PDB file of C-alpha atoms in Angstrom:
ATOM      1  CA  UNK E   1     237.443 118.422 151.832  1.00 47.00           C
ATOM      2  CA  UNK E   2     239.713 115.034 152.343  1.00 50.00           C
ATOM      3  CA  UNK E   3     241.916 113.602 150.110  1.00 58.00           C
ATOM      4  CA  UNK E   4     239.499 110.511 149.829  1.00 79.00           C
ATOM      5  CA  UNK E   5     235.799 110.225 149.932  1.00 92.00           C
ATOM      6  CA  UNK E   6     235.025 109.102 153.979  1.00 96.00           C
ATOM      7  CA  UNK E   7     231.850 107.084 154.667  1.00 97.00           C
ATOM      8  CA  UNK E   8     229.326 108.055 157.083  1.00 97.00           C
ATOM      9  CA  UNK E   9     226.761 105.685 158.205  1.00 98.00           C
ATOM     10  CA  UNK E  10     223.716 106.770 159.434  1.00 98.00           C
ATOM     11  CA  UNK E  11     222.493 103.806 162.047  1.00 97.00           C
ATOM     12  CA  UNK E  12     218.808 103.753 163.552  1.00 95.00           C
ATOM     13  CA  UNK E  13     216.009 101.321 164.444  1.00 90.00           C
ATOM     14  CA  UNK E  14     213.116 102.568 163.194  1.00 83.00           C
ATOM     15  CA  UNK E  15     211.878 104.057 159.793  1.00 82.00           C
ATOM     16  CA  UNK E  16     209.503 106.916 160.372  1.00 81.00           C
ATOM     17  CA  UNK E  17     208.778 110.423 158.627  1.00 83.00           C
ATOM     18  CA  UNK E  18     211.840 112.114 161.451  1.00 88.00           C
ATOM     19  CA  UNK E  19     214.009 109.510 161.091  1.00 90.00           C
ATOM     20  CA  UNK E  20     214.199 109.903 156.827  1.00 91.00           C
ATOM     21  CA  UNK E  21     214.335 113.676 158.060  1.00 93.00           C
ATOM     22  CA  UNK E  22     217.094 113.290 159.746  1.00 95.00           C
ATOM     23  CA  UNK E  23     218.621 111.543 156.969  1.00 95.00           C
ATOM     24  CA  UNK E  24     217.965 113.878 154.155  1.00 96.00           C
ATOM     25  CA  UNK E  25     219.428 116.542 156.644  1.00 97.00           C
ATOM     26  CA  UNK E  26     222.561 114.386 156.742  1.00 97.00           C
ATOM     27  CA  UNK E  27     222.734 113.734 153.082  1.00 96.00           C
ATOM     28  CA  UNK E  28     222.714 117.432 152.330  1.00 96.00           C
ATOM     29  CA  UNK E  29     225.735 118.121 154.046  1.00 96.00           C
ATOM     30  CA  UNK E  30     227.415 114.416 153.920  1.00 94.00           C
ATOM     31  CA  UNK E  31     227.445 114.294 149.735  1.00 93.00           C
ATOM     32  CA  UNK E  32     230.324 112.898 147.577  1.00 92.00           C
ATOM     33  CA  UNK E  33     230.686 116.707 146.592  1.00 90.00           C
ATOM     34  CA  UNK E  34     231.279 117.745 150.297  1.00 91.00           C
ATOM     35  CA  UNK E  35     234.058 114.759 150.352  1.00 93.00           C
ATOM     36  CA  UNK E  36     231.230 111.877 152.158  1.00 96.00           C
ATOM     37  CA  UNK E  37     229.435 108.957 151.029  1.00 96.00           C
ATOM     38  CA  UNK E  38     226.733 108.486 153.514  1.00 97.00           C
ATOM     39  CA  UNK E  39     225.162 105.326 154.124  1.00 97.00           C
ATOM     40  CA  UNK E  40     221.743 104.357 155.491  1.00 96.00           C
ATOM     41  CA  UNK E  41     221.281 101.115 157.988  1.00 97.00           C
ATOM     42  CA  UNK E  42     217.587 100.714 159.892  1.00 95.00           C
ATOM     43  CA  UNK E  43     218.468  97.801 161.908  1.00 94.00           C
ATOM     44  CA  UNK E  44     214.404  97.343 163.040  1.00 88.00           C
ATOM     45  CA  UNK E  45     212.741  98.187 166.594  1.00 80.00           C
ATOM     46  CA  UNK E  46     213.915  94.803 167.823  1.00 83.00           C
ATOM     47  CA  UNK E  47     217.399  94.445 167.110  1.00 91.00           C
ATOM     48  CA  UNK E  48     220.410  93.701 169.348  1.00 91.00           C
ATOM     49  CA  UNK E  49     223.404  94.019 166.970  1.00 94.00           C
ATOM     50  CA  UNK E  50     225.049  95.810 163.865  1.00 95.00           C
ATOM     51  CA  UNK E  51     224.360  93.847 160.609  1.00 94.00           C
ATOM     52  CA  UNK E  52     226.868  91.953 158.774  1.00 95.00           C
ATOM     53  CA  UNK E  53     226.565  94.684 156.368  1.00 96.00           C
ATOM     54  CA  UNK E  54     227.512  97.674 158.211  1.00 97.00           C
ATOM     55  CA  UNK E  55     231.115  95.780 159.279  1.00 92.00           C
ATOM     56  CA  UNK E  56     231.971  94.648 155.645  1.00 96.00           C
ATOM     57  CA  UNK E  57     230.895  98.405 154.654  1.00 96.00           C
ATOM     58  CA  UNK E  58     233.469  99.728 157.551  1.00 95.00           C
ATOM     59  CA  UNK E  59     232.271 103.511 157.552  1.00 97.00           C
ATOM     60  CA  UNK E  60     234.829 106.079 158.940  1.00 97.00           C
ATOM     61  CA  UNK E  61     232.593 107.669 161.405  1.00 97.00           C
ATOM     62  CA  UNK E  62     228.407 107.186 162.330  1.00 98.00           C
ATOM     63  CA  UNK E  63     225.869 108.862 162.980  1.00 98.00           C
ATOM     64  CA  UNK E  64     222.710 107.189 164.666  1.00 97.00           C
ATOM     65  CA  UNK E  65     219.516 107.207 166.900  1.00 95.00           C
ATOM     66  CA  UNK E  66     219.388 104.752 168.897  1.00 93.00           C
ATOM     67  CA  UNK E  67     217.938 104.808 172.392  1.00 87.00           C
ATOM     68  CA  UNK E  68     219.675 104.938 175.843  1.00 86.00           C
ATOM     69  CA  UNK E  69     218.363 101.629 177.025  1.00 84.00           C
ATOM     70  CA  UNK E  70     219.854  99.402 173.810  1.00 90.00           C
ATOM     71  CA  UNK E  71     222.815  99.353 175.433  1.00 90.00           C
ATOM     72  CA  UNK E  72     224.283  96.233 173.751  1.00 93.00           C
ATOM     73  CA  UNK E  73     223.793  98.137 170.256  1.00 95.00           C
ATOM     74  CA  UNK E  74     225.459 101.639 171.775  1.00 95.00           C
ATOM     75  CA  UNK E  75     228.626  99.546 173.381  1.00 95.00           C
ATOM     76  CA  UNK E  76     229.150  97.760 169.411  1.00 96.00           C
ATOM     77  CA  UNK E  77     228.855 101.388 167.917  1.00 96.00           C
ATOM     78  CA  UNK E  78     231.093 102.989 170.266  1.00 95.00           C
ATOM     79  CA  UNK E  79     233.493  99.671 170.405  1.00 95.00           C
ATOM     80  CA  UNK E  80     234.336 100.095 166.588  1.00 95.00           C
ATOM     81  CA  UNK E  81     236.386 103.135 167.779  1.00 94.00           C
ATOM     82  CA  UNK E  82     234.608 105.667 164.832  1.00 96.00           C
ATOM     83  CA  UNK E  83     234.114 109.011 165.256  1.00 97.00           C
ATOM     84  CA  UNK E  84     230.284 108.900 166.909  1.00 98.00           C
ATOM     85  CA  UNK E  85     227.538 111.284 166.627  1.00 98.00           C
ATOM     86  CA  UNK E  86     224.045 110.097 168.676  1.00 97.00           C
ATOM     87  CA  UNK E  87     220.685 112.067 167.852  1.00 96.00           C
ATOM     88  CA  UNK E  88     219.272 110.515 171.080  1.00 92.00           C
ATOM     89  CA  UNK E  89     219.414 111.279 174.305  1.00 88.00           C
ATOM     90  CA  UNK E  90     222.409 108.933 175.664  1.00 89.00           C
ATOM     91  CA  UNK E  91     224.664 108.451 178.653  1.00 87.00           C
ATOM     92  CA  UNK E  92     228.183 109.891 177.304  1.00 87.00           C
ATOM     93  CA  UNK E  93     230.450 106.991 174.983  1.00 92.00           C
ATOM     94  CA  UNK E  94     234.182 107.348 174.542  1.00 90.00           C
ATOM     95  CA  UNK E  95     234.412 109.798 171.344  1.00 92.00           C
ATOM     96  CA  UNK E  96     230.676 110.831 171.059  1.00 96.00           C
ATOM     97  CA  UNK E  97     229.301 114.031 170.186  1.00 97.00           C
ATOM     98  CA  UNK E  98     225.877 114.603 170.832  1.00 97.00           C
ATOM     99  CA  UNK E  99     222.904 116.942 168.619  1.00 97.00           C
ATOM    100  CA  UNK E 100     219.561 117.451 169.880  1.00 95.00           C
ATOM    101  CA  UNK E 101     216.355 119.571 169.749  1.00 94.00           C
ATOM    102  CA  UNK E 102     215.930 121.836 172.299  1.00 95.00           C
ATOM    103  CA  UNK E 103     213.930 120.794 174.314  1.00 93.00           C
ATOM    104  CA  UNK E 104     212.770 123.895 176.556  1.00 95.00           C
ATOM    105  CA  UNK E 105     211.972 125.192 172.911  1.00 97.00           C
ATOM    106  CA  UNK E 106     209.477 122.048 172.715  1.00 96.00           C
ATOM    107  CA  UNK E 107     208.489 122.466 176.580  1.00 97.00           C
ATOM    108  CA  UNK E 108     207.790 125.999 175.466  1.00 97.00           C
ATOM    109  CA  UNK E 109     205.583 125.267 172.349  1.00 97.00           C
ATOM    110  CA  UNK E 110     203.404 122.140 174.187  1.00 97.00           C
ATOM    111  CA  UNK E 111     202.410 124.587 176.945  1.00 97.00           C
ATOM    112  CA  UNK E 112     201.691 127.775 175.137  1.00 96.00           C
ATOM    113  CA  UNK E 113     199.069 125.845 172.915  1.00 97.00           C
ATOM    114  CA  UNK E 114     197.246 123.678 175.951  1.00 97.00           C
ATOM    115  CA  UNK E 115     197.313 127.769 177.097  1.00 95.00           C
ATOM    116  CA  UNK E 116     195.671 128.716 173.963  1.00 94.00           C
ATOM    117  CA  UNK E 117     192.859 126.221 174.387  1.00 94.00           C
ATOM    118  CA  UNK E 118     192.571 126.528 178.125  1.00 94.00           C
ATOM    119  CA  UNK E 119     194.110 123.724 179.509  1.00 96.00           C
ATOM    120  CA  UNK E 120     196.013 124.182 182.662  1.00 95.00           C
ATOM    121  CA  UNK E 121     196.745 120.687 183.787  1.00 96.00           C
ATOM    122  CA  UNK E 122     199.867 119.163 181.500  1.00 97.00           C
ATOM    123  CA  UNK E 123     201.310 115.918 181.955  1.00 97.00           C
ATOM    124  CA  UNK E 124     204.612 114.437 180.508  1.00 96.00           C
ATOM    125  CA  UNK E 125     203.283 110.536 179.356  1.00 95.00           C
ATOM    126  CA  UNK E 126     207.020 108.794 178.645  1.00 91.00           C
ATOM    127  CA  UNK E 127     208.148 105.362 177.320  1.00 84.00           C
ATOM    128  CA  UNK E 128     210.938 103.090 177.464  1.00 74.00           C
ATOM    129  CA  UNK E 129     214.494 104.975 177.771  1.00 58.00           C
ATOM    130  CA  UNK E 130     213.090 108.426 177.779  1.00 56.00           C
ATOM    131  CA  UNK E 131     211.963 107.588 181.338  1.00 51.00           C
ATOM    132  CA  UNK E 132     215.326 108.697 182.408  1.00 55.00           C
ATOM    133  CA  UNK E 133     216.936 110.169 179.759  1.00 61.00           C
ATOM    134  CA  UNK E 134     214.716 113.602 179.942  1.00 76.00           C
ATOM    135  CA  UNK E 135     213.103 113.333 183.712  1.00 83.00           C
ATOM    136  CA  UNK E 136     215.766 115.979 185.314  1.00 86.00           C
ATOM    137  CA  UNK E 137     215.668 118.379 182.182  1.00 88.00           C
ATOM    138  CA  UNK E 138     211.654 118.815 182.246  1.00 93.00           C
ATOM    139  CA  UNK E 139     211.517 118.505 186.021  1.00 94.00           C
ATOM    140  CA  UNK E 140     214.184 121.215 185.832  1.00 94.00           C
ATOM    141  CA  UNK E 141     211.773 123.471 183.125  1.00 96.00           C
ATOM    142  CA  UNK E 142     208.543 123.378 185.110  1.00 96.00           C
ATOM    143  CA  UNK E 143     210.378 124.484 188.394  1.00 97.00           C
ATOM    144  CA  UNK E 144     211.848 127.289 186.365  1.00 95.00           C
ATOM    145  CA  UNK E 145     208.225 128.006 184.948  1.00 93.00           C
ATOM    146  CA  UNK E 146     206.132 127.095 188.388  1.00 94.00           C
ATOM    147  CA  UNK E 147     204.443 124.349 186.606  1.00 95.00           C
ATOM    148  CA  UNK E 148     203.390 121.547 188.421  1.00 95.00           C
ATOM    149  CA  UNK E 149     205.645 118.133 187.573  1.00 95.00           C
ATOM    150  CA  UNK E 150     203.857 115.875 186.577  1.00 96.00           C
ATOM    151  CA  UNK E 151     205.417 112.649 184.666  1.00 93.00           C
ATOM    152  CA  UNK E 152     204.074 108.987 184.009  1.00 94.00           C
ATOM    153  CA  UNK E 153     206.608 106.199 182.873  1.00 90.00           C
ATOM    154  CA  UNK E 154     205.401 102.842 181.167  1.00 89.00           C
ATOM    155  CA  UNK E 155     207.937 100.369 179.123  1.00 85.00           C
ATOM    156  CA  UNK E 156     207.631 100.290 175.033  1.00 79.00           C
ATOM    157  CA  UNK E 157     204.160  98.966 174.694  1.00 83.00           C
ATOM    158  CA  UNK E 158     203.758  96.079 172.140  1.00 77.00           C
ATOM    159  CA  UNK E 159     201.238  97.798 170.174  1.00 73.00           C
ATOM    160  CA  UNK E 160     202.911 101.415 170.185  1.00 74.00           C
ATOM    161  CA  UNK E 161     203.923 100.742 166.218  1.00 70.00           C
ATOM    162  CA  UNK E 162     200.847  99.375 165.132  1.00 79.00           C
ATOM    163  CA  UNK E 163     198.190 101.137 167.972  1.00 81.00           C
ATOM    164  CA  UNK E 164     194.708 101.355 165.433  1.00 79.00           C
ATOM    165  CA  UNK E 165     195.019  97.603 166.110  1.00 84.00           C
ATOM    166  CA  UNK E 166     194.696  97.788 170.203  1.00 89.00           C
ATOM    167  CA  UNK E 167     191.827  95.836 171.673  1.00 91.00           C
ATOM    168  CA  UNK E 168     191.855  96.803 175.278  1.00 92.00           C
ATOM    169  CA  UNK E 169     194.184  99.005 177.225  1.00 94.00           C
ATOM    170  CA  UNK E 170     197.256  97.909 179.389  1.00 92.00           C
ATOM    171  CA  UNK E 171     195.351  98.251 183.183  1.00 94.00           C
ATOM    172  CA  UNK E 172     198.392 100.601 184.587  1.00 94.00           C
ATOM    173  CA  UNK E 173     197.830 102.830 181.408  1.00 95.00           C
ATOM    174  CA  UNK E 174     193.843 102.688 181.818  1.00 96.00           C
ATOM    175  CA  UNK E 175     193.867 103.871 185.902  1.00 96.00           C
ATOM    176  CA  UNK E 176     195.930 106.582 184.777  1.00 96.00           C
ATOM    177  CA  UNK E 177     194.374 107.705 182.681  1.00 96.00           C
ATOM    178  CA  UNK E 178     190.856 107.791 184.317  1.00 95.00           C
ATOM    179  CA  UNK E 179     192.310 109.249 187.007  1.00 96.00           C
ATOM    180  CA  UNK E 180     193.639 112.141 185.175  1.00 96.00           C
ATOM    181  CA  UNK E 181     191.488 115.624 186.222  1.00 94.00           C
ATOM    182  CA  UNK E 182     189.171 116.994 183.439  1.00 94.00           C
ATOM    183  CA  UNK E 183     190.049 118.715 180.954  1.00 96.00           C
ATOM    184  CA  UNK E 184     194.047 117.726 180.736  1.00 97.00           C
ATOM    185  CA  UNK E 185     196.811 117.660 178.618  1.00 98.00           C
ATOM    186  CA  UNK E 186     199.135 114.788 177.638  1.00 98.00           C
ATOM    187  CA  UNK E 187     202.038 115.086 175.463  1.00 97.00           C
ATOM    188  CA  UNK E 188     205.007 112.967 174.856  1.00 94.00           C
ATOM    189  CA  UNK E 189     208.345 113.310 173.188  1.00 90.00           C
ATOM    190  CA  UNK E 190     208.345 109.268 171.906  1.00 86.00           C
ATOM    191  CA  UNK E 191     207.443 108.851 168.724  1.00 83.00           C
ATOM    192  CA  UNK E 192     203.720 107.396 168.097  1.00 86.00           C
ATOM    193  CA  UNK E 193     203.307 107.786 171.824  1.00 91.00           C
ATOM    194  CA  UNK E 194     200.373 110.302 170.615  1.00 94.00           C
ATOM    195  CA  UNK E 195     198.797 108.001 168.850  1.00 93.00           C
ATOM    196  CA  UNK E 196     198.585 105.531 171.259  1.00 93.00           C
ATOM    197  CA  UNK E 197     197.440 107.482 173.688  1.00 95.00           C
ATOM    198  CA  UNK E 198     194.466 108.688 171.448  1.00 95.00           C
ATOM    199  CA  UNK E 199     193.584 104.805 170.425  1.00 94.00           C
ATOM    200  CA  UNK E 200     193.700 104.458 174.481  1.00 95.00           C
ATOM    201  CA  UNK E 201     191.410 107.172 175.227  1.00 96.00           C
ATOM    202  CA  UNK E 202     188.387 105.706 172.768  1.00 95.00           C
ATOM    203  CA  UNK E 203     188.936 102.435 174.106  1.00 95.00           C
ATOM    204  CA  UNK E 204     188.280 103.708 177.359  1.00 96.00           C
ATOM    205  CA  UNK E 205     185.250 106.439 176.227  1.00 95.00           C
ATOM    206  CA  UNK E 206     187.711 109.197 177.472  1.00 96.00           C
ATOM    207  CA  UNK E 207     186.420 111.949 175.234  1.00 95.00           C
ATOM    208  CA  UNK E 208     189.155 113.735 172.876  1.00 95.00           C
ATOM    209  CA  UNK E 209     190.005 116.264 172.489  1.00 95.00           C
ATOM    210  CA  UNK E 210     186.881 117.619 175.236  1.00 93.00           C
ATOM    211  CA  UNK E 211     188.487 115.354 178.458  1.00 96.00           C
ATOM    212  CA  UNK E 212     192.181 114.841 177.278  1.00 97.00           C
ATOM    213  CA  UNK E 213     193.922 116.846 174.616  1.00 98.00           C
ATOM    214  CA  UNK E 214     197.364 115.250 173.035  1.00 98.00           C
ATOM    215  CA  UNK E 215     200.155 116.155 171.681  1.00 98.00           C
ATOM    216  CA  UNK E 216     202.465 114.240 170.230  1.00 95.00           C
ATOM    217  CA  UNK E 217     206.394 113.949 167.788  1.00 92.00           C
ATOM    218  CA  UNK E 218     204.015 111.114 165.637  1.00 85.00           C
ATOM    219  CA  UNK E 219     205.156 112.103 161.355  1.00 83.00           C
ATOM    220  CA  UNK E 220     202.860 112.833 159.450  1.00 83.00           C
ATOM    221  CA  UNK E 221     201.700 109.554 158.110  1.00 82.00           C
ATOM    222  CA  UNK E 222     201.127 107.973 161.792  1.00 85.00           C
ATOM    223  CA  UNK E 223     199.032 111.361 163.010  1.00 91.00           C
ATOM    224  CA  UNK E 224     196.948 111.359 160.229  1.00 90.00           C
ATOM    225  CA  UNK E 225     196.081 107.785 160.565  1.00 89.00           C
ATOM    226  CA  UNK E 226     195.250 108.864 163.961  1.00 92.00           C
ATOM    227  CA  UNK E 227     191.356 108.879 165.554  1.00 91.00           C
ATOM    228  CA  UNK E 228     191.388 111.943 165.960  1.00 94.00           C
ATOM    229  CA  UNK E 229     194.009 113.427 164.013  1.00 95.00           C
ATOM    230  CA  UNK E 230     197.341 113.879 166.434  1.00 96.00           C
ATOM    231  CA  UNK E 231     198.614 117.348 167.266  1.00 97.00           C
ATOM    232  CA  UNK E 232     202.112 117.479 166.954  1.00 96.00           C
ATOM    233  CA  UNK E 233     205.294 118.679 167.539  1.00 95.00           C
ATOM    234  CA  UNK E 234     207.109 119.334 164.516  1.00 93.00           C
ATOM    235  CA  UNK E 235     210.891 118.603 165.411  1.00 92.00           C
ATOM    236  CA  UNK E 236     214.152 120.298 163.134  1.00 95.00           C
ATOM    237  CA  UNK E 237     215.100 116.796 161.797  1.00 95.00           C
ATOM    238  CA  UNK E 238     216.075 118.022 158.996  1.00 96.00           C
ATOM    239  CA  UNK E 239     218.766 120.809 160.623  1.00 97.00           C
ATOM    240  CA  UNK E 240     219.628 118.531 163.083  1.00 98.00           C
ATOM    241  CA  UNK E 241     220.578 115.650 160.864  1.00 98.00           C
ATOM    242  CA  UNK E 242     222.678 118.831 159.188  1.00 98.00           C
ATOM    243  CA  UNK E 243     224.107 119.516 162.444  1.00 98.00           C
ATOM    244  CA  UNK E 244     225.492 116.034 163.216  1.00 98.00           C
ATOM    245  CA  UNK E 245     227.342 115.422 160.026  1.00 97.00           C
ATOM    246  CA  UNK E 246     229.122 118.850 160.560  1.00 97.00           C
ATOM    247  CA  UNK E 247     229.600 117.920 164.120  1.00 98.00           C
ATOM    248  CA  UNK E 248     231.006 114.202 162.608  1.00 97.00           C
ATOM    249  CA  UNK E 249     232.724 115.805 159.898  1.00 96.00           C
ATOM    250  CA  UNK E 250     234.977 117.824 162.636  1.00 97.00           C
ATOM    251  CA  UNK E 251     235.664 114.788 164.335  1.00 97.00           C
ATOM    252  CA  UNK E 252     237.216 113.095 161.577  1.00 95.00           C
ATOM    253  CA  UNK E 253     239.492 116.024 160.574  1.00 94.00           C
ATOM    254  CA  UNK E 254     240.979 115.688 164.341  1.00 95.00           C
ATOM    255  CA  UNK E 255     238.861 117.515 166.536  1.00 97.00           C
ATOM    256  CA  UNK E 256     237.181 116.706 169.870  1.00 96.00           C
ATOM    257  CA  UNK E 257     233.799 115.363 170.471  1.00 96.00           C
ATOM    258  CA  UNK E 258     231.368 118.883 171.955  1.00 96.00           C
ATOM    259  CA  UNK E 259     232.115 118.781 175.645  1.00 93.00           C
ATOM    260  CA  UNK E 260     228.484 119.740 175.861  1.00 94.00           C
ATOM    261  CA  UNK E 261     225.016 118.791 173.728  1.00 94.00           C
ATOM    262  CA  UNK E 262     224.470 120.514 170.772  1.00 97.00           C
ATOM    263  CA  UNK E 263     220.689 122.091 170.780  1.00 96.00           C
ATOM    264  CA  UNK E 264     219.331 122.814 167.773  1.00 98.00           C
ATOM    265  CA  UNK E 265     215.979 125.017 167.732  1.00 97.00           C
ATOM    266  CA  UNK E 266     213.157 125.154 165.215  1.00 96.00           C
ATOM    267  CA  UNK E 267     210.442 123.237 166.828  1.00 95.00           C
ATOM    268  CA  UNK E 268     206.785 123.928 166.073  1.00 93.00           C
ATOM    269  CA  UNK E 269     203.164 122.887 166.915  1.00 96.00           C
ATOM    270  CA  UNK E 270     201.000 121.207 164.417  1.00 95.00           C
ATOM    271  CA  UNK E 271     197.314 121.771 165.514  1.00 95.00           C
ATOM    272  CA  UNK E 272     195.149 118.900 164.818  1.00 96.00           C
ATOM    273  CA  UNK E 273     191.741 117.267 166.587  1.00 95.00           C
ATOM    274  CA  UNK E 274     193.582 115.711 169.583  1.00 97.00           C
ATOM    275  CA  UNK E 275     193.548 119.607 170.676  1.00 96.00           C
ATOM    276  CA  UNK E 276     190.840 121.257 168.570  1.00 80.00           C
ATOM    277  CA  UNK E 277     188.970 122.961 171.231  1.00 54.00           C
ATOM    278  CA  UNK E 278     185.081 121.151 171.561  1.00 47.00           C
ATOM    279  CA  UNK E 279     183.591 124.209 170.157  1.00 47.00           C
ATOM    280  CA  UNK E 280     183.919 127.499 168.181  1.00 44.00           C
ATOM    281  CA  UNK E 281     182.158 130.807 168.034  1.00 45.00           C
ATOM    282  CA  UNK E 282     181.415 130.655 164.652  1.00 49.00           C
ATOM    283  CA  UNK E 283     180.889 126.819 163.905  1.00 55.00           C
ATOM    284  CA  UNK E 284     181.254 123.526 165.382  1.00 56.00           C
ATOM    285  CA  UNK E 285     183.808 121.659 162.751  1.00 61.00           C
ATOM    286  CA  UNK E 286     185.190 119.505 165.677  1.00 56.00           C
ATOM    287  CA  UNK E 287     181.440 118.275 166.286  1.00 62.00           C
ATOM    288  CA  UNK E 288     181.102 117.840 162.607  1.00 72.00           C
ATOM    289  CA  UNK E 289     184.180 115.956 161.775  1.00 67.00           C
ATOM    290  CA  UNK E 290     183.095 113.571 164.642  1.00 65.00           C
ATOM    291  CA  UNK E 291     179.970 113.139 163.181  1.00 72.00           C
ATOM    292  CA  UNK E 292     181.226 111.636 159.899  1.00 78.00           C
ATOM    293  CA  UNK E 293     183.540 109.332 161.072  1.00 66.00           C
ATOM    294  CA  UNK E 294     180.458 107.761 163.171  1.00 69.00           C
ATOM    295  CA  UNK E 295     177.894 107.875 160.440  1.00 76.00           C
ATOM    296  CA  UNK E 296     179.578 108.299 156.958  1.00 78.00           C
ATOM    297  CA  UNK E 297     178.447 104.983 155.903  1.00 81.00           C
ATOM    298  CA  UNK E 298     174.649 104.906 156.866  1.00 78.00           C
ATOM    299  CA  UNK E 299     173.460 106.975 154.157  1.00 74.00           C
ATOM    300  CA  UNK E 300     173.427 110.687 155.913  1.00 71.00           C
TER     301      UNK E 300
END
């Protein structure tokens, strides 16, 4: 406990179902009866500094998620000289702890289920500052596993927020991904990275889940909205926003930043059509579902 309640803010640009995870996981441990008032400020995909808001507020420490490459947004967070907790992947900041998933733990899970449903090719699809950020840690998992590295890298697409929308397919993205062998599997670590890749795949014919099977970190809203339905990787937001405000809560009482990442496990596979294998033994429900979304509305 302090002798006075200390503000926390919780800084991010985007406003999806991990990033109000990660929240509520702060807010459980940051509450006014834990000595914390905790303080929420989604700045939007597109912006390059901290709102008037957030400097009249003045928190005593933050806690945020904001990517590697907005470095102009990182150097104003670390520049207010705060205790700092990121729950992205960064390059180290002056008085900056770090909390992650683990991420063999999600390497783990996105290769035992393309296993399950007998896919052997797996490919890491990455956007913006992931490209970096994660490159040596997988590269480093499928040597230890004898997997095959393989790793494609585009920048932020415009339509990755809004992909049911897409009209045609950026022409990089497209030769990839008709170049890819038969069957495969694609998964990502961005958020609605899935998605897009499943919108990109009908625009193209590519057959899913039969040709390409995805996985994605989309919530729940964005792989439900989905054609098909996104498989996902359900991510510990929840403990790891829990994590970071005990990690932040140290800091402020005098203690160093970790020296090293804090991982924090409890990842899981969601199994939905983008991996539904084409048929079954005892019925085709794949087939089926397919069939209604084609013909629902011509009077079957």
């Amino acid at each position: 406990m302090f002798d006075s309640i200390a503000r926390i803010a919780f800084v991010t640009q985007w406003d999806s179902a991990f990033f109000r995870q990660l929240a509520s996981g702060l807010s459980q441990f940051a509450k006014p009866a834990n000595g914390f008032i905790l303080r929420e400020f989604v700045l939007g995909r597109f912006a390059k500094e901290l709102p008037p808001t957030f400097r009249s507020w003045s928190p005593d420490a933050i806690v945020s998620f904001i990517a590697a490459d907005q470095t102009e947004l990182l150097a104003e967070l670390a520049a207010c000289g705060r205790p700092l907790v990121s729950t992205a992947r960064i390059e180290p900041l002056p008085n900056c702890g770090i909390v992650l998933g683990d991420a063999d733990e999600l390497y783990d899970a996105v290769f035992r289920h393309f296993h399950e449903i007998g896919v052997t090719e797996v490919v890491r699809f990455v956007l913006g500052a992931e490209a970096l950020s994660g490159r040596e840690q997988y590269r480093r998992y499928t040597e230890k596993r004898g997997a095959a590295f393989r790793s494609f890298a585009i920048p932020d697409p415009e339509e990755l927020d809004d992909f049911n929308r897409m009209k045609y397919v950026d022409p990089e993205v497209a030769e990839w991904l008709q170049a890819q062998p038969r069957p495969v599997g694609i998964f990502s670590q961005h958020n609605y990275a899935g998605g897009y890749l499943c919108r990109a795949c009908e625009l193209l014919g590519v057959s899913t889940p039969g040709d390409v099977a995805v996985i994605g970190v989309d919530g729940f809203d964005a792989a439900l909205t989905s054609r098909p339905p996104l498989t996902t990787v359900h991510l510990p937001g929840e403990a790891m926003g829990y994590e970071a405000g005990k990690v932040v809560a140290a800091m402020l009482r005098g203690a160093p930043p970790p020296t090293e990442i804090v991982r924090v496990r409890g990842a899981k596979i969601i199994a939905r059509g983008s991996t539904y294998s084409p048929s079954r033994n005892d019925c085709n429900v794949d087939a089926a579902m397919d069939f209604i979304f084609r013909h629902a509305c011509e009077g079957i």
